């Protein structure tokens, strides 16, 4: 591997670490409501598998798939650099975006809450109707048993 290919590999590994940290934190913020669920853990496993696969594909394209220890260290340095310097600012802007999305989708949430309220009311009425009909059937059965 030539020096220019090695330098490009290190630079790409460092940039990939930064990008991977950003995407990971963005997706974690989007699915914050799924904390401590099996779906969240499954999503993280799939994310890490996708990140690993893309890293290998990038290395195949750049330097015929050779992954050395110093490239992995450079990737880790990119992740640490993102977490140490950029994560706070990124999360601040992500919260700003999430507030904007909540504001934009608040009419939809209002409509869905109204629909859920109507469905709960319908469910309650159906249960009351079923209880009454079951009670009438029981009374009819007991009255028929006494007549016989």
Backbone as a ProteinNet text record, in pm:
[ID]
protein_1_A
[PRIMARY]
XXXXXXXXXXXXXXXXXXXXXXXXXXXXXXXXXXXXXXXXXXXXXXXXXXXXXXXXXXXXXXXXXXXXXXXXXXXXXXXXXXXXXXXXXXXXXXXXXXXXXXXXXXXXXXXXXXXXXXXXXXXXXXXXXXXXXXXXXXXXXXXXXXXX
[TERTIARY]
85.6	0	91.6	63.7	146	111.2	196.5	178.3	52.1	24.5	-95.4	-222.4	-222.1	-338.1	-354.9	-244.8	-251.7	-306.7	-258.5	-306.1	-454.6	-495.6	-637.6	-720.6	-668.2	-739.3	-756.4	-651.3	-659.8	-758.8	-754.1	-844.7	-989.7	-1013.5	-1149.2	-1195.2	-1107.2	-1144.6	-1182.4	-1104.8	-1134.8	-1269.1	-1290.5	-1416.9	-1533.8	-1511.9	-1617.6	-1653.9	-1554.5	-1581.5	-1668	-1638.7	-1720.1	-1863	-1874.5	-2007.9	-2085.8	-2017.9	-2084.2	-2135.3	-2057.6	-2101.5	-2223.3	-2222.5	-2336.3	-2462.6	-2453.1	-2571	-2623	-2532.2	-2573.2	-2648.5	-2595.6	-2663.9	-2795.5	-2801.6	-2926.1	-3034.5	-3000.3	-3099.6	-3140.6	-3045.6	-3081.6	-3175.8	-3158.9	-3249.9	-3388.3	-3393.7	-3523.1	-3603.7	-3535.8	-3605.8	-3589	-3581	-3561.8	-3675.3	-3795.2	-3910.8	-3904.2	-3817.2	-3806.1	-3698.9	-3662	-3552.3	-3586.5	-3485.2	-3491.6	-3600	-3613.4	-3702.6	-3620.1	-3674.3	-3604	-3591	-3687.4	-3681.3	-3563.2	-3535.7	-3422.2	-3290.6	-3276.8	-3153.5	-3136.1	-3245.9	-3239.5	-3199	-3252.3	-3215.5	-3067.3	-3013.8	-2872	-2783.4	-2824.3	-2746.6	-2746.4	-2863	-2872.2	-2789	-2793.9	-2714.2	-2565.6	-2519.1	-2376.3	-2333.1	-2420.8	-2389.2	-2380.8	-2472	-2468.7	-2344.3	-2308.8	-2187.3	-2064.3	-2056.4	-1941.2	-1933.5	-2047.4	-2051.7	-2008.7	-2059.3	-2021.7	-1874	-1819.8	-1677	-1591.7	-1629.9	-1555.5	-1568.5	-1688	-1708.1	-1622	-1617.5	-1534.2	-1387.6	-1344.6	-1204.9	-1174.6	-1268.8	-1248.6	-1230.3	-1307.3	-1297.7	-1165.7	-1120.5	-1001.2	-872.3	-862.9	-733.8	-749.6	-836.5	-855.4	-892.2	-959.1	-1013.6	-916	-801.1	-704.4	-740.7	-765.7	-797.2	-686.8	-616.3	-506.4	-547.7	-466.2	-495.6	-497.1	-404.4	-399.7	-521.8	-583	-706.5	-821.8	-827.5	-930.9	-909.5	-783	-753.5	-795.3	-776.1	-817.3	-970.4	-1039.2	-1185.5	-1231.4	-1167.6	-1200.7	-1170.4	-1061	-1030.4	-1137.7	-1190.4	-1299.4	-1423	-1456.1	-1570.6	-1549.9	-1430	-1400.2	-1402.9	-1350.5	-1350.8	-1494.1	-1578.6	-1718.2	-1783.1	-1767.5	-1830.5	-1776.6	-1650.1	-1588.7	-1618.6	-1617.1	-1627.6	-1761	-1818.9	-1932.6	-2067	-2068.8	-2194.9	-2287.3	-2232.6	-2315.3	-2389.3	-2316.9	-2379.1	-2479	-2443.5	-2532.9	-2661.6	-2650.8	-2770.4	-2857	-2794	-2870.2	-2953	-2891.6	-2964.8	-3068.3	-3038.3	-3137.2	-3259.6	-3240.1	-3354.3	-3435.3	-3367.8	-3435.6	-3519.6	-3462.5	-3535.3	-3652.4	-3632.4	-3740.7	-3856	-3824.3	-3930.8	-4006.1	-3934.5	-3999.1	-4088.6	-4040.7	-4122.1	-4246.3	-4230.6	-4347.3	-4448.7	-4400.4	-4490.3	-4561.1	-4486.6	-4545.1	-4649	-4618.1	-4707.4	-4809.1	-4814.7	-4911.2	-5056.6	-5094.7	-5233.4	-5263.8	-5167.1	-5188.1	-5204.9	-5123.1	-5133	-5269	-5316	-5446.6	-5556.6	-5549.5	-5650.1	-5645.2	-5524.7	-5514.3	-5564.8	-5541.7	-5594.2	-5746.1	-5805.8	-5951.7	-6006	-5939	-5982.2	-5971.4	-5863.1	-5847.4	-5955.6	-5991.4	-6098.9	-6231.5	-6260.4	-6384.1	-6383.3	-6269.7	-6261.4	-6277.7	-6223.3	-6241.4	-6387.5	-6454.1	-6596.2	-6677.7	-6646.7	-6715.4	-6689.7	-6567.6	-6532.6	-6611.5	-6624.2	-6698.8	-6846	-6904.4	-7045.6	-7067.9	-6976.6	-6989.2	-6980	-6891	-6880.6	-7008.6	-7062.9	-7188.4	-7299.9	-7307	-7409	-7391.9	-7265	-7238.4	-7275.2	-7244.6	-7280.1	-7430.7	-7503.1	-7649.4	-7704.9	-7652.4	-7703.9	-7670.2	-7551.7	-7514.9	-7603.1	-7629.8	-7715.1	-7856.3	-7910	-8042.3	-8045.3	-7940.7	-7935.2	-7933.7	-7856.4	-7851.6	-7988.3	-8056.7	-8190.4	-8287.8	-8278.9	-8366.4	-8338.6	-8210.9	-8176.4	-8224.4	-8207.5	-8251.7	-8404.3	-8473	-8620.5	-8670.8	-8602.9	-8642.8	-8617.3	-8509.1	-8478.7	-8584.5	-8633.4	-8734	-8869.9	-8897.4	-9024.5	-9029.9	-8916.3	-8913.7	-8918.4
-116	0	124.2	215	335.2	433.2	531.6	629.5	712.9	746.5	826.5	747.2	618.1	533.2	518.1	505.2	495.9	625.1	738.5	866.3	883.4	847.8	855.9	762.2	642.8	547.4	601.7	663.5	722.2	838.4	921.4	1035.9	990	891.2	838.5	769.2	698.2	632.5	735.3	842.7	948.3	1015.2	1047.6	1110.2	1014.7	886.6	787.4	776.7	789.5	789.5	907.5	1025	1143.5	1126.1	1078.2	1060	952.1	844	735.7	783.3	862.4	917.5	1006.5	1090.1	1178.4	1099.8	1003.8	925.3	843.8	786.4	706.7	792.2	911.1	997	1050.8	1077.9	1126.4	1019.6	897.4	789.4	760.5	764.4	743.6	851.1	975	1082	1062.9	1015.9	996.3	884.4	782.4	670	671.6	790	806	742.8	743.2	689.1	537.4	472.8	326.5	278.4	361.5	323.7	196.3	113.7	-12.9	-107.4	-113.4	-211.4	-299.7	-413.2	-506.9	-449.1	-368.4	-305.6	-208.9	-137.2	-44.5	-120.7	-229.9	-308.1	-371.6	-416.7	-474	-367.1	-246.9	-137.2	-102.9	-103.8	-75.2	-182.3	-307.7	-416	-401.8	-371.4	-353.5	-232.8	-123.7	-5.1	-36.7	-104.8	-135.3	-232.1	-325.5	-415.6	-337.6	-242.8	-160.8	-72.4	-12.9	68.7	-14.4	-133.6	-220.8	-262	-298.2	-338.9	-223.9	-104.4	10.5	45	26.3	53.1	-43.4	-168.5	-266.2	-233.1	-196.3	-161.7	-41.4	59.6	178.1	138.1	50.4	6.4	-79.8	-156.1	-233.1	-137.4	-32.5	64.3	141.5	178.4	262.6	181.6	75.8	5.1	-146.5	-193.3	-336.5	-415.3	-352.7	-422	-448.8	-388.1	-407.8	-316.1	-376.9	-299.7	-327	-221.8	-233.6	-175.9	-203	-155.6	-3.3	62.1	207.6	270.4	201.2	252.6	243.6	134.1	121.5	222.7	248.9	351.1	489.5	515.4	643.5	654.8	546.3	544.6	573.8	511.4	534.3	678.5	733.6	873.6	966.6	933.5	1012.8	1007.4	888.8	875.3	954.1	943.4	1016	1165.7	1209.5	1351.8	1403.2	1324.7	1366.4	1375.7	1271.7	1270.5	1380.8	1409.8	1507.6	1651.8	1681	1819.3	1855.6	1764	1800.8	1749.2	1650.5	1587.1	1683.3	1768.8	1862.1	1957.1	2012.4	2106.4	2035.1	1917.1	1841.4	1806.1	1762.2	1726.9	1849.6	1964.5	2087.9	2118.1	2108.2	2135.3	2027.5	1902.8	1796.2	1820.5	1868.2	1901.2	2014.6	2110.7	2221	2168.4	2075.9	2015	1932.6	1857.4	1775.6	1862.8	1978.5	2070.4	2121.9	2150.2	2194	2086.8	1961.8	1851.1	1829.9	1844.2	1831	1939.8	2061.7	2172.2	2147.6	2096.6	2070.6	1959.2	1852	1736.8	1743	1853.1	1862.8	1853.5	1907	1883.8	1736.1	1662.5	1518.7	1447	1484.1	1423.2	1454.2	1577.7	1617	1531.7	1514.2	1434	1289.2	1232.2	1093.4	1076.4	1176.3	1168.2	1170.8	1252.7	1256.8	1123.6	1067.3	937.8	829.9	830.7	732.1	748.8	873.7	898.4	845	865.6	813.6	661.7	600	453.9	397.3	465.3	419.6	427.9	535.7	550.4	440.5	411.9	304	169.5	146.3	21.9	7.3	115.8	113.9	82.5	144.5	121	-23.1	-75.6	-214.5	-310.3	-285.5	-371.7	-367.1	-247.6	-235.7	-313	-301.1	-371.7	-522.3	-569	-712.3	-763.8	-687.4	-729.4	-741.2	-644.7	-649.7	-768.7	-793.9	-905.9	-1039.7	-1051.4	-1175.1	-1193.6	-1085.3	-1092.6	-1135.9	-1083.2	-1122.2	-1269.2	-1315.9	-1456.7	-1547.2	-1507	-1586.8	-1590.1	-1474.2	-1469.7	-1556.4	-1553.7	-1636.9	-1785	-1820.4	-1960.8	-2007.9	-1925.4	-1966.4	-1972.8	-1882	-1886.2	-2007.9	-2047.6	-2166.6	-2292.5	-2293.3	-2409.2	-2424.9	-2317.3	-2326.1	-2369.4	-2332.9	-2370.9	-2519.1	-2577.8	-2720	-2801.5
0	0	0	-91.3	-100	11.9	29.4	135	113.2	-10.3	-39.6	-9.9	-38.9	-9.5	141.7	213.4	358.8	420.1	370.5	421.4	392.3	271.5	235.9	322.3	351	437	577.6	632	764.9	768.4	667.1	660	648.4	565.3	548.6	676.9	745	870.9	976.5	985.2	1081.6	1049.2	923.1	881.3	901.5	875.3	895.2	1043.1	1130	1274.2	1313.7	1260	1288.1	1237.5	1114.5	1054.8	1128.1	1163.4	1234.7	1371	1440.4	1568.6	1552.3	1448	1423.5	1391.2	1301.4	1261.7	1379.3	1456.6	1572.2	1673.6	1703.5	1801	1744.7	1614.4	1554.3	1560.3	1526.5	1530	1673.6	1766.9	1907.2	1957	1909.6	1951.9	1890.9	1768.8	1704	1768.8	1820.1	1881.8	2033.3	2090.6	2234	2313.6	2258.5	2330.8	2343.5	2268	2272.3	2369.1	2466.8	2555.4	2633.9	2648.3	2722.6	2670.6	2539.2	2478.7	2385.9	2354.1	2266.5	2126.5	2085.3	1954	1945	2051.4	2053.8	2041.7	2116.3	2110.1	1971.9	1915	1780.7	1679.1	1693.8	1605	1617.2	1737.8	1756.8	1695	1706.4	1644.9	1493.7	1436.8	1291.9	1248	1325.4	1292.5	1292.3	1395.1	1403.3	1291.9	1257.4	1146.4	1015.4	996.2	875	871.8	985.3	991.1	959	1014.1	989.4	843.3	787.1	646.9	555.7	582.2	500.5	516.1	635.6	656.5	575	572.5	492.6	344.1	299.1	158.4	120.3	206.8	179.5	172	260.5	257.1	135.7	89.8	-33	-150.3	-152.3	-260.7	-255.8	-136.5	-124.3	-134.2	-53.5	-47.5	-54	-136.2	-161.2	-36.9	58.3	173.7	286	283.2	391.1	507.2	622.1	742.1	843.3	879.4	974.6	1108.6	1208.2	1343	1350.1	1280.4	1286.4	1219.2	1125.2	1063.9	1163.9	1238.8	1341.2	1453.4	1486.7	1587.1	1537.8	1410.4	1353.7	1352.9	1325.2	1332.2	1474.9	1571.4	1712.6	1752.9	1701.7	1730.6	1673.8	1558	1500.4	1587.7	1638.5	1728.9	1857.6	1914.2	2037.7	2013.8	1900.7	1868.3	1855.7	1792.1	1780.2	1917.7	1998.5	2130.8	2221.5	2209.1	2298.8	2257.3	2127.7	2083.3	2016.9	1942	1858.9	1908.8	1993.6	2033.5	2106.8	2191.6	2268.7	2175.2	2078.4	1984.3	1893.6	1851	1764.8	1837.1	1960.8	2036.5	2063.8	2084	2103	1978.2	1861.5	1738.4	1708	1746.8	1727.7	1814.5	1936.7	2022.4	1961	1901.8	1834.4	1718.1	1641.7	1529.7	1581.4	1690	1744.7	1794.1	1855.8	1897	1775.9	1669.4	1545.9	1487.7	1489	1437.8	1523.5	1655.9	1743.1	1712.5	1686.8	1654.1	1521	1423.7	1292.2	1299.8	1374.6	1379.7	1493.5	1566.9	1677.5	1630.8	1512.4	1468.4	1445	1393.9	1371.8	1505.1	1603.2	1735.9	1796.8	1780.3	1831.6	1768.4	1637.8	1566.7	1614	1628.1	1672.5	1815.9	1900.6	2037.5	2036.8	1951	1940.6	1888.9	1789.4	1735.1	1841.7	1918.4	2026.2	2131.9	2162.5	2258.4	2208.4	2081	2022.2	2024.8	1990.6	1991.2	2132.3	2233.4	2371.3	2412.8	2371.4	2402.5	2334.7	2207.7	2136.4	2203.2	2246	2312.8	2442.7	2515.6	2641	2614.7	2513.3	2480	2434.1	2355	2308.3	2425.4	2519	2637.7	2720.2	2737.6	2811.6	2740.5	2609.9	2533.1	2544.6	2536.5	2548.6	2687.7	2790.7	2926.5	2942.3	2887.4	2896	2820.2	2700.8	2621.9	2687.8	2747.4	2817	2939.4	3009.5	3127.4	3088.9	2977.8	2930.9	2891.6	2826.1	2786.6	2909.2	3010	3132.3	3199	3202.6	3262.1	3183.7	3050.7	2967.6	2990.2	3002.4	3024.2	3161.7	3262.9	3396.1	3403.7	3335.4	3336.7	3260	3155	3079.4	3161.6	3239.4	3323.5	3434.5	3489.1	3594.2	3536.7	3412.9	3350.8	3321.5	3296	3261.3	3382.6
[MASK]
++++++++++++++++++++++++++++++++++++++++++++++++++++++++++++++++++++++++++++++++++++++++++++++++++++++++++++++++++++++++++++++++++++++++++++++++++++

